[in-house]
Amino acid sequence: MKTIYIEPNLRAIQNNNCYILLVNLHSFVIKELIIDTMLTYTEKLAKIRSQMTADNVQAYIIPSSDPHTSEYLPDHYKCIPFVSGFTGSAGTLVITHDFAGLWTDFRYFEQAAEQLENSGSELVKQKIQHAPEYIQWLTEKLQKGDTVASDEKLLSVLLGDLLTEKFALKGIGLSNEDYLTAIWEDRPALPAEAAFLVDEEQIGETVNSKLISVRADLHKAGADCHLISSLDDVAWLFNIRGKDVSYNPVVLSFALITQDHAKLFINPDKLTQAEKEQLLKSGVEIFDYEEIEDALRLLPKNNVLLVDPKRNCFAYTKLLAPTVKIIKEINPSTRLKAVKNATELQNTRTAMLKDGVAITRFLKWLSENIGKTKISELSAAARLHGYRAAQEGFIGDSFNTISAYKAHGALPHYGASEESNAEVTAEGLFLVDSGGQYFYGTTDITRTIPMGNNTEEESTDYTLVLKGMIDGCKARFPKGTCGYQIDAITRKPLWEHAINYGHGTGHGVGYLLNVHEGPQVFNATATPVAIELGMITSVEPGIYRPGKHGIRIENLVNTIQDVSTEFNEFYAFECLTIAPISTKIVKKELLEASQINWLNDYNAMVFDRLSPLLTEDEAAFLKEETKAI
C-alpha cells in the first residue's frame, strides 16, 4: 500500500478499502498525493478468480474459522472481512467464476446486506442456523469433474469430511488452496502478546490432575495420543490464559498428549522462564507454535490418535502417516471443563456480585440521565464498561456489548457503530446484552429496559419473554435431560402465542474463558449431551419484531442437585446472575402464580445480595427496582 501525504487538516475517509480525499482547494494545499493502491473488494474477487482459473478450480470456499476452529478470530484469520467486508462472527463465503455468495443466518441478514453492498458478494439467507447449506447449492451448480478449493486449515475435520463425502457423490474434487496470502499484502501478523499462568488456588485443580483425567479418558477410548487445537481446551488443561483473541482470554497454541508426554506448542516468547519451568514441573514440554505440523508428521505409524472432529482442522489430519488410526470423538477436556469445580463455582458467584453492582449502577445512571443528557447506544455501552472496569479483578468485556435501542434490538447480534449509533430517549425498549471477564469468572447478562411510553405490544412481548426465561430458570428435570428439552420448556410460553425465536435458548459459559463453550447447548437440535451438575449455561429467550423492537432477558444458571425420588434423581438450576429484572411493564395477568413468586423471590434475592455493596442512594434505587409485583 502506498502512502498519502496531505496537510494535517485535510480529511481522508475510507470507503470499500479505497481512500477518498475531501479537498477544499481554496483553503489547503496538497504537498504530495500518491493514490492508495489497496485493492477494492471487487478487485480481490477478480484476483481470486484469476488464481482459480490458473488452477482449473470452479469454486472457492472461505469459512469463518482458523486452524483452531475459533468463534472469535485473530485479525490474521479474518478472511471474510478482508474479501467481502462482512464482519459477523458466523458465515461462509463461496466464490465461483460468476457469483460470490455469503451464507449466514438470520442474526446477520440486515448487517450482511448493508456491509456487502457494492462488494461483489451477495447475501444468501440460511434457513437453518449453522447448517452448511452452500454444499447443496454447489453440488447442484457444478459438474462432474469440477474442483472446489479451500484453505483446509480453515475447515474443521467434520466439515472437511462432509465436503469430501458430498462432492465425491457428484464426482467433484476438493483441493487444498490458499488464495488469500498472495493478495493480502498488509495481512496482520499473528498476535504476540504475553500469556500468563493462573494460580492453581484460583482454578481449583492442578495441571497434573487435569492431565491424569484426560489420560484416563484416552485409555478408555483406546487412543495412544490426543491432538488438542481448540484454544479454550488448551487454556483449561494447562491453566494458561492470554490476549490473542478479542474477548476470549486464550493464547494461540496446540497440544499433543500421550500417556507419557504433554507437549504444548506455543510461541515461547509469550511465557517467562519461570512460567516455562512451572509448566515443566507439571510434566509439560514447551515447543514452538509452528512445530505442531512436524510433530504430527512424525507420529509413530502405528499410533491411534484421538481427534475432536469439530475442534481440529482438516489439513492437520492429512499430515499423518496413512497407518495412523484416527478416533473421532469429542475432546475429553471439553466435557471436563464444562463441569465447574467448587472453586470455580464459588469464584463465579463472586464475579456475579461484582457484575451485579456494575449493572445496578448502569441502570441507575440511565434512569437519572435519560432525557437530560444525550445518551447513545455507544455512549451507554462505554458507561457500562466503565462501571465494570471499576470492579476489582476486571480484565475486559467477554464479548462486544450489544447495545440496541428500539428497532436495533430486533437484530440479535447487533453491533452499534458510528454510522448506526442511535440516540436513546425516554420511550420504547433498550436491549443491553453484555458480559465481563474477571480473574475469577466470566459473566453474560441481557436486560431489556423499558424507557417509557411503552406500547401494549411491547408490554405483552416483554411479559412473554419473561415467562419463558422464568420457566427455563425454575425447571426441575430428571438426570440425563438434554439441552433441547430445556429449550422446549423455555419456548412453551411463546409457542402458546404462536411466537418463536431463531436462536438457541442457551449456551455453556467458561470460567475465565470463552463466553460460548460446549458441549452442552440449549437449542432445538437433538444434541445428545446430558446436562450435568456444575455446568454453567445461559437461559435467554427472545422476541424480535423487525423495524419495531427486540426483547431478550438472560440469566446464567448452574445445574444443581434437587431431589431424588423413586422415579429418578432430579436436577434444578441455581441462578448465578444477580441483577434486577425490570417489572415496570409486566402484564401481571399473563403470569402464573408460580412465575410471580419466582420473579418476586429473585428480585428480593438481588436486593439482599447487592445492597450491602452499594451506596445508600444506589441501594434505594435498587429497592425500587426490585419491589414485588
XYZ file of C-alpha atoms in Angstrom:
629
model
C 0.000 0.000 0.000
C 1.395 3.416 -0.937
C 1.394 6.493 1.263
C -0.807 9.555 1.039
C 0.805 12.840 2.089
C -1.672 15.594 2.919
C -1.900 18.684 5.078
C -2.839 17.961 8.721
C -6.318 19.469 8.369
C -7.142 17.575 5.194
C -9.507 14.672 5.843
C -9.417 11.253 4.233
C -12.181 8.709 4.592
C -12.043 5.045 3.653
C -14.761 3.514 1.523
C -14.586 -0.097 0.289
C -10.844 -0.086 1.036
C -10.240 2.992 -1.124
C -9.305 6.382 0.307
C -11.376 9.376 -0.779
C -9.767 12.750 -0.093
C -12.084 15.568 0.901
C -10.313 18.563 -0.569
C -11.050 22.270 -0.354
C -8.653 23.660 -2.953
C -9.143 27.235 -1.778
C -8.042 26.534 1.805
C -5.486 23.747 1.618
C -2.523 22.806 -0.494
C -1.716 19.168 -1.145
C 2.041 18.716 -0.713
C 2.152 15.395 -2.493
C -0.556 12.918 -3.418
C 0.110 9.286 -4.167
C -3.044 7.295 -4.819
C -3.606 4.363 -2.459
C -3.360 1.086 -4.313
C -5.201 -1.037 -1.737
C -7.455 -3.470 -3.540
C -11.200 -2.982 -3.541
C -13.401 -5.958 -2.682
C -14.303 -6.466 -6.318
C -10.623 -6.391 -7.271
C -9.897 -9.013 -4.622
C -12.591 -11.237 -6.083
C -11.077 -10.771 -9.527
C -7.645 -11.824 -8.296
C -9.062 -14.877 -6.515
C -10.896 -15.863 -9.689
C -7.696 -15.436 -11.655
C -5.983 -17.940 -9.376
C -8.973 -20.252 -9.680
C -8.701 -20.126 -13.472
C -4.994 -20.928 -13.359
C -5.694 -23.990 -11.185
C -8.861 -25.056 -13.052
C -10.910 -24.540 -9.876
C -14.618 -23.833 -10.253
C -15.447 -22.725 -6.694
C -13.579 -21.421 -3.650
C -14.891 -21.710 -0.074
C -13.847 -19.283 2.684
C -15.223 -20.237 6.114
C -15.175 -18.007 9.183
C -12.545 -20.005 11.057
C -8.864 -20.568 11.796
C -6.701 -23.671 12.460
C -8.198 -23.752 15.970
C -11.831 -23.621 14.736
C -12.322 -20.483 16.840
C -15.532 -18.455 17.018
C -13.683 -15.188 17.557
C -10.695 -14.858 15.236
C -7.319 -13.139 15.454
C -7.044 -10.390 12.838
C -4.692 -12.625 10.828
C -7.571 -15.009 10.097
C -10.383 -12.522 9.437
C -10.586 -13.699 5.838
C -14.239 -12.994 5.116
C -13.996 -9.340 6.232
C -10.884 -8.982 4.053
C -12.580 -10.335 0.936
C -16.129 -9.025 1.369
C -16.366 -6.502 4.211
C -18.772 -8.665 6.240
C -17.709 -8.658 9.909
C -20.242 -11.006 11.502
C -18.924 -13.944 13.520
C -20.744 -16.622 11.504
C -20.763 -17.074 7.761
C -19.237 -18.808 4.746
C -18.204 -17.061 1.553
C -18.445 -19.149 -1.630
C -16.859 -17.789 -4.798
C -17.469 -19.135 -8.299
C -16.489 -17.544 -11.587
C -19.851 -15.803 -11.928
C -21.118 -15.479 -8.355
C -19.928 -14.743 -4.821
C -22.357 -15.535 -2.001
C -22.152 -15.030 1.749
C -24.187 -17.705 3.532
C -25.215 -16.551 7.012
C -28.167 -16.884 9.377
C -30.972 -14.537 10.342
C -28.940 -12.827 13.074
C -26.868 -11.118 10.369
C -29.277 -10.596 7.465
C -29.526 -6.817 7.866
C -25.852 -6.382 8.732
C -24.711 -8.512 5.810
C -26.978 -6.777 3.318
C -25.511 -3.420 4.343
C -21.864 -4.474 4.504
C -21.911 -6.439 1.235
C -23.308 -3.566 -0.804
C -21.063 -2.902 -3.828
C -18.598 -5.546 -2.646
C -19.266 -8.009 -5.460
C -20.622 -10.540 -2.941
C -24.300 -11.160 -2.219
C -26.168 -12.275 0.888
C -27.582 -15.798 0.816
C -30.031 -16.276 3.669
C -29.582 -19.550 5.527
C -32.756 -21.331 6.504
C -31.153 -23.257 9.392
C -28.567 -21.716 11.702
C -25.037 -23.184 11.288
C -26.178 -25.579 8.527
C -23.721 -25.754 5.568
C -26.474 -25.164 3.004
C -23.970 -23.963 0.396
C -22.868 -27.576 -0.112
C -26.191 -28.486 -1.727
C -26.031 -25.332 -3.848
C -22.540 -26.253 -5.083
C -23.454 -29.840 -5.897
C -26.378 -28.587 -7.993
C -24.357 -25.891 -9.772
C -21.111 -27.766 -10.521
C -20.459 -30.574 -12.977
C -18.753 -33.937 -12.650
C -15.003 -33.412 -12.850
C -15.131 -29.896 -11.401
C -12.962 -28.903 -8.429
C -13.778 -26.947 -5.288
C -10.860 -25.434 -3.366
C -10.471 -24.161 0.171
C -7.690 -23.492 2.645
C -8.103 -26.728 4.609
C -6.567 -25.141 7.712
C -9.846 -23.232 7.935
C -12.050 -26.341 7.652
C -12.911 -28.435 10.663
C -12.378 -32.183 10.308
C -16.156 -32.597 10.421
C -16.714 -30.091 7.617
C -13.823 -31.428 5.549
C -15.177 -34.953 5.776
C -18.668 -33.746 4.854
C -17.426 -31.792 1.833
C -15.355 -34.754 0.669
C -18.303 -37.127 1.004
C -20.920 -34.905 -0.646
C -18.665 -33.834 -3.512
C -17.495 -37.393 -4.186
C -21.098 -38.445 -4.788
C -21.214 -35.925 -7.658
C -17.705 -36.603 -8.943
C -16.457 -33.217 -7.698
C -12.934 -32.890 -6.301
C -11.773 -30.993 -3.182
C -8.426 -29.207 -3.320
C -6.355 -27.524 -0.604
C -5.538 -23.996 -1.790
C -4.766 -20.678 -0.109
C -5.771 -17.888 -2.488
C -5.608 -15.039 0.048
C -1.989 -14.821 1.197
C -0.774 -13.758 -2.252
C -3.177 -10.790 -2.406
C -3.229 -9.815 1.298
C -0.189 -7.537 1.333
C -0.818 -5.956 4.738
C -2.115 -9.111 6.422
C -1.843 -8.723 10.213
C 0.789 -10.859 11.894
C -0.193 -13.480 14.440
C -0.615 -11.864 17.876
C 2.487 -11.774 20.054
C 1.232 -10.526 23.429
C 2.379 -12.309 26.575
C 0.373 -15.142 28.115
C 0.122 -15.878 31.838
C -0.472 -18.828 34.141
C -3.391 -18.771 36.571
C -2.725 -19.760 40.178
C -3.911 -23.257 40.975
C -5.671 -21.926 44.087
C -7.768 -19.721 41.823
C -8.518 -22.551 39.381
C -9.186 -25.277 41.925
C -7.241 -28.024 40.141
C -3.627 -28.598 39.155
C -2.359 -29.141 35.639
C -1.128 -32.579 36.669
C -4.576 -33.538 37.966
C -6.203 -32.447 34.692
C -3.663 -34.420 32.658
C -4.455 -37.520 34.708
C -8.173 -37.118 33.915
C -7.548 -36.600 30.188
C -5.203 -39.596 30.035
C -7.788 -41.768 31.759
C -10.280 -40.870 29.020
C -7.679 -41.583 26.338
C -7.105 -45.017 27.812
C -10.841 -45.743 27.791
C -11.056 -44.663 24.155
C -8.112 -46.858 23.162
C -6.034 -43.884 21.991
C -2.251 -43.514 22.216
C -2.204 -39.791 21.518
C -4.539 -36.809 21.522
C -4.370 -33.598 19.460
C -5.961 -30.502 21.007
C -6.348 -27.440 18.799
C -9.274 -25.552 20.386
C -7.793 -22.668 22.347
C -10.097 -22.816 25.344
C -9.370 -26.529 25.809
C -5.625 -25.868 25.786
C -6.079 -22.931 28.160
C -8.139 -25.033 30.568
C -5.772 -28.003 30.532
C -2.599 -26.018 31.232
C -4.140 -23.269 33.418
C -2.894 -20.719 30.915
C -4.581 -17.570 29.646
C -3.675 -14.937 27.062
C -4.759 -11.984 24.927
C -4.557 -13.398 21.421
C -8.286 -13.280 20.654
C -10.682 -10.438 21.384
C -12.880 -11.071 24.441
C -11.634 -14.666 24.938
C -8.582 -14.825 27.264
C -6.819 -17.543 25.274
C -3.433 -17.943 23.600
C -2.636 -19.426 20.179
C -1.395 -22.921 20.928
C -1.766 -26.630 20.264
C -1.234 -29.648 22.493
C -0.278 -33.278 21.946
C -0.998 -35.562 24.866
C 0.212 -39.152 25.345
C 0.352 -41.291 28.458
C 3.984 -40.204 28.947
C 4.226 -36.731 27.454
C 2.299 -33.471 27.371
C 3.562 -31.156 24.641
C 2.451 -27.527 24.416
C 3.074 -25.788 21.074
C 3.161 -22.043 21.648
C 5.268 -19.018 20.798
C 7.838 -19.476 23.617
C 8.309 -15.714 23.917
C 4.789 -15.500 25.340
C 5.954 -17.190 28.571
C 8.556 -16.138 31.111
C 11.332 -18.512 32.079
C 9.675 -19.018 35.459
C 6.384 -19.949 33.781
C 8.135 -22.417 31.484
C 9.808 -24.026 34.493
C 6.487 -24.181 36.324
C 4.881 -25.998 33.385
C 7.856 -28.323 33.105
C 7.410 -29.287 36.766
C 3.849 -30.250 35.866
C 5.155 -32.515 33.100
C 4.553 -30.103 30.213
C 7.181 -29.719 27.487
C 7.261 -26.450 25.507
C 7.680 -26.399 21.712
C 7.415 -23.621 19.147
C 3.905 -22.963 17.787
C 4.947 -23.837 14.231
C 6.389 -27.228 15.227
C 2.956 -28.834 15.538
C 2.949 -29.814 11.855
C 6.264 -31.688 12.080
C 5.122 -33.339 15.307
C 2.048 -34.695 13.525
C 4.087 -35.897 10.547
C 6.426 -37.743 12.913
C 3.766 -39.519 14.964
C 4.598 -43.260 15.140
C 2.980 -45.074 12.237
C 1.012 -47.456 14.454
C -0.385 -44.766 16.753
C -4.086 -44.285 17.459
C -4.853 -40.540 17.580
C -7.954 -39.083 19.214
C -9.199 -36.027 17.315
C -12.303 -33.977 18.022
C -13.798 -33.509 14.528
C -15.466 -30.214 15.457
C -12.407 -28.686 17.108
C -9.475 -29.584 14.838
C -8.627 -28.537 11.302
C -8.949 -30.855 8.327
C -5.472 -30.050 6.968
C -3.688 -31.464 10.008
C -5.259 -34.885 9.678
C -3.679 -35.067 6.222
C -0.201 -34.659 7.724
C -0.432 -38.025 9.461
C 1.120 -41.190 8.165
C -1.508 -43.306 6.361
C -1.191 -46.030 9.003
C -2.074 -43.729 11.909
C -5.590 -44.586 13.015
C -7.882 -41.677 13.917
C -10.609 -41.872 16.558
C -13.071 -39.013 16.058
C -14.591 -38.151 19.422
C -15.167 -35.038 21.494
C -12.154 -33.701 23.391
C -12.151 -35.145 26.918
C -11.184 -31.657 28.124
C -14.348 -30.173 26.585
C -16.515 -32.305 28.856
C -14.237 -31.886 31.855
C -14.057 -28.093 31.743
C -17.825 -27.770 31.276
C -18.341 -29.177 34.774
C -17.074 -26.452 37.103
C -15.379 -27.457 40.343
C -16.261 -25.962 43.730
C -13.570 -23.263 43.486
C -14.683 -22.175 40.024
C -18.327 -22.015 41.086
C -17.603 -20.025 44.235
C -15.376 -17.596 42.357
C -18.024 -17.236 39.652
C -20.553 -16.269 42.315
C -18.142 -13.515 43.368
C -17.858 -12.358 39.768
C -21.650 -12.226 39.552
C -21.806 -9.961 42.603
C -19.273 -7.592 41.062
C -21.160 -7.682 37.777
C -24.464 -7.045 39.533
C -23.057 -3.929 41.169
C -21.910 -2.659 37.759
C -25.299 -3.397 36.175
C -27.171 -1.678 39.015
C -25.023 1.444 38.741
C -25.553 1.470 34.991
C -29.335 1.192 35.342
C -29.348 3.985 37.949
C -27.240 6.238 35.723
C -29.501 5.545 32.762
C -32.718 6.281 34.658
C -31.352 9.532 36.123
C -29.859 10.905 32.908
C -32.282 9.876 30.172
C -33.869 12.969 28.684
C -31.368 15.218 30.459
C -28.108 14.196 28.798
C -27.663 12.940 25.269
C -27.204 9.176 25.510
C -26.440 6.954 22.538
C -26.015 3.225 22.100
C -22.247 3.624 22.063
C -22.032 6.022 24.999
C -24.282 3.748 27.070
C -22.063 0.737 26.285
C -18.983 2.768 27.236
C -20.596 3.794 30.517
C -21.426 0.165 31.357
C -17.855 -0.850 30.514
C -16.620 1.844 32.903
C -18.733 0.511 35.761
C -17.357 -2.979 35.157
C -13.799 -1.713 34.839
C -14.119 -0.169 38.315
C -14.660 -3.639 39.809
C -11.662 -5.388 41.326
C -10.311 -8.167 39.113
C -11.946 -6.955 35.891
C -9.971 -7.884 32.759
C -12.263 -6.820 29.932
C -15.599 -7.426 28.229
C -16.450 -11.057 27.482
C -17.903 -10.084 24.071
C -18.791 -6.956 22.145
C -21.664 -5.345 24.034
C -24.985 -5.437 22.202
C -26.390 -2.004 22.969
C -29.543 -1.918 20.857
C -32.294 0.682 21.018
C -35.766 0.173 19.575
C -35.596 -1.465 16.118
C -31.908 -2.313 16.558
C -32.953 -4.704 19.320
C -34.625 -6.849 16.661
C -31.129 -7.739 15.404
C -29.970 -10.390 17.893
C -26.250 -9.772 17.215
C -26.445 -6.053 16.531
C -23.216 -4.127 16.997
C -23.514 -0.374 17.266
C -21.152 1.588 15.029
C -20.524 5.281 14.453
C -22.818 5.025 11.419
C -25.675 3.177 13.135
C -25.319 4.724 16.611
C -28.848 5.646 17.726
C -29.761 8.140 20.423
C -31.562 6.550 23.370
C -34.581 8.539 24.500
C -37.304 8.183 27.114
C -39.522 5.837 25.122
C -39.528 2.317 23.754
C -37.227 -0.551 24.695
C -33.443 -0.627 25.115
C -31.787 -4.077 24.939
C -28.338 -4.439 26.513
C -26.548 -7.797 26.225
C -23.111 -7.653 27.826
C -20.602 -9.504 29.933
C -17.287 -9.265 31.709
C -14.103 -11.253 32.107
C -12.840 -11.226 35.679
C -9.838 -13.021 37.136
C -12.426 -15.090 38.991
C -15.047 -15.802 36.349
C -16.930 -14.924 33.175
C -20.330 -13.231 33.012
C -23.036 -12.799 30.370
C -26.304 -10.994 31.021
C -29.111 -9.443 28.988
C -31.644 -6.987 30.285
C -34.300 -5.236 28.203
C -35.005 -1.850 29.750
C -38.397 -0.104 29.349
C -37.525 3.541 28.664
C -41.084 4.921 28.826
C -44.304 5.344 26.805
C -44.292 1.638 26.023
C -46.928 0.132 23.753
C -49.285 -2.728 24.556
C -47.366 -4.927 22.138
C -44.067 -4.132 23.862
C -45.556 -4.929 27.272
C -47.065 -8.207 26.076
C -43.882 -9.311 24.334
C -41.776 -8.369 27.358
C -44.009 -10.401 29.648
C -43.957 -13.453 27.363
C -40.163 -13.402 27.159
C -40.006 -13.074 30.924
C -42.375 -16.058 31.298
C -40.109 -18.161 29.109
C -36.968 -17.124 30.974
C -38.599 -17.857 34.336
C -39.827 -21.283 33.215
C -36.360 -22.157 31.959
C -34.678 -20.994 35.165
C -37.101 -22.742 37.511
C -37.247 -26.020 35.601
C -36.951 -29.303 37.505
C -35.770 -32.158 35.313
C -34.563 -35.748 35.653
C -30.898 -36.667 35.469
C -29.979 -37.352 31.837
C -32.074 -34.498 30.440
C -30.531 -32.860 27.361
C -30.489 -29.241 26.291
C -33.203 -29.482 23.659
C -35.673 -30.426 26.400
C -34.850 -27.285 28.405
C -35.101 -25.334 25.157
C -38.673 -26.557 24.644
C -39.659 -25.763 28.245
C -38.397 -22.208 27.798
C -40.132 -21.673 24.449
C -43.520 -23.042 25.514
C -44.983 -19.724 26.828
C -44.082 -18.103 23.488
C -45.309 -21.031 21.408
C -48.687 -20.725 23.105
C -48.967 -17.316 21.394
C -47.568 -18.641 18.077
C -44.286 -16.785 18.664
C -40.791 -18.203 18.279
C -37.164 -17.018 18.092
C -34.458 -18.166 15.701
C -31.502 -18.561 18.041
C -30.809 -21.130 20.739
C -32.105 -20.691 24.259
C -28.737 -21.114 25.927
C -25.031 -21.861 25.667
C -22.357 -23.041 28.047
C -20.124 -20.413 29.655
C -16.457 -20.821 30.573
C -14.554 -19.931 33.717
C -12.241 -17.024 32.855
C -12.582 -18.418 29.345
C -14.871 -18.259 26.318
C -18.324 -16.868 26.943
C -19.560 -19.542 24.496
C -18.440 -23.078 25.281
C -19.807 -26.599 24.962
C -20.558 -29.370 24.927
C -23.994 -28.568 26.371
C -26.331 -26.269 24.498
C -29.988 -25.363 24.930
C -31.399 -25.347 21.407
C -33.765 -27.304 19.194
C -31.044 -29.606 17.870
C -31.240 -33.056 19.437
C -27.651 -32.845 20.753
C -27.141 -35.964 22.903
C -25.293 -34.190 25.728
C -26.825 -34.528 29.163
C -26.940 -31.523 31.481
C -24.559 -32.327 34.325
C -24.126 -30.935 37.812
C -21.812 -27.922 37.803
C -22.462 -26.874 34.211
C -22.981 -23.124 33.743
C -25.436 -22.320 30.950
C -27.390 -19.269 29.797
C -31.184 -19.061 29.584
C -32.078 -16.305 27.099
C -35.356 -16.436 25.164
C -36.373 -13.508 22.991
C -38.922 -11.908 20.706
C -37.787 -9.882 17.697
C -40.103 -7.698 15.621
C -38.167 -6.210 12.678
C -38.465 -2.446 12.468
C -40.021 -2.263 15.938
C -38.194 -3.807 18.873
C -36.287 -6.754 20.260
C -36.608 -8.252 23.712
C -34.253 -10.717 25.393
C -33.804 -11.458 29.091
C -30.866 -13.622 30.119
C -29.585 -15.213 33.307
C -26.752 -17.685 33.776
C -27.622 -20.812 35.741
C -25.673 -23.587 37.448
C -27.029 -27.128 37.434
C -27.564 -28.386 40.993
C -28.976 -31.437 42.776
C -32.683 -31.096 43.570
C -34.474 -34.210 44.847
C -34.252 -37.969 44.499
C -37.439 -39.980 44.158
C -38.390 -43.498 43.216
C -38.555 -42.248 39.624
C -35.094 -40.678 39.275
C -32.636 -38.111 40.542
C -33.929 -34.662 39.683
C -31.821 -31.590 38.952
C -32.621 -27.879 39.059
C -30.913 -24.582 38.344
C -29.240 -22.116 40.664
C -29.482 -18.597 39.209
C -25.957 -17.211 39.219
C -26.763 -13.841 37.643
C -27.527 -11.222 40.289
C -29.105 -8.163 38.679
C -32.614 -6.646 38.811
C -35.252 -7.639 36.288
C -37.495 -4.711 35.484
C -41.192 -5.191 36.266
C -42.338 -1.755 35.033
C -44.254 -3.043 32.007
C -45.007 -6.594 33.139
C -48.585 -7.674 32.473
C -49.233 -9.490 35.713
C -52.384 -11.105 34.337
C -50.245 -13.067 31.852
C -48.115 -14.585 34.610
C -48.979 -17.695 36.576
C -48.755 -17.599 40.373
C -45.556 -19.675 40.361
C -43.955 -17.270 37.887
C -44.922 -14.245 40.000
C -43.468 -15.915 43.079
C -40.245 -16.743 41.247
C -39.875 -13.172 39.969
C -40.515 -11.613 43.370
C -38.178 -14.049 45.117
C -35.455 -13.446 42.518
C -35.608 -9.669 42.763
C -35.683 -9.874 46.566
C -32.534 -12.023 46.432
C -30.886 -9.471 44.165
C -31.570 -6.685 46.644
C -30.383 -8.711 49.627
C -27.127 -9.718 47.908
C -26.247 -6.411 46.248
C -27.453 -3.728 48.672
C -24.573 -4.202 51.173
C -22.150 -3.423 48.300
C -23.913 -0.219 47.232
C -24.111 3.351 48.486
C -27.268 4.462 50.261
C -28.598 6.155 47.114
C -27.797 3.126 44.967
C -29.497 0.790 47.441
C -32.587 2.992 47.463
C -32.698 2.853 43.660
C -32.314 -0.938 43.715
C -35.056 -1.252 46.335
C -37.488 0.444 43.971
C -36.323 -1.635 41.001
C -36.814 -4.927 42.848
C -40.099 -4.278 44.640
C -42.607 -7.132 44.452
C -45.474 -7.113 41.992
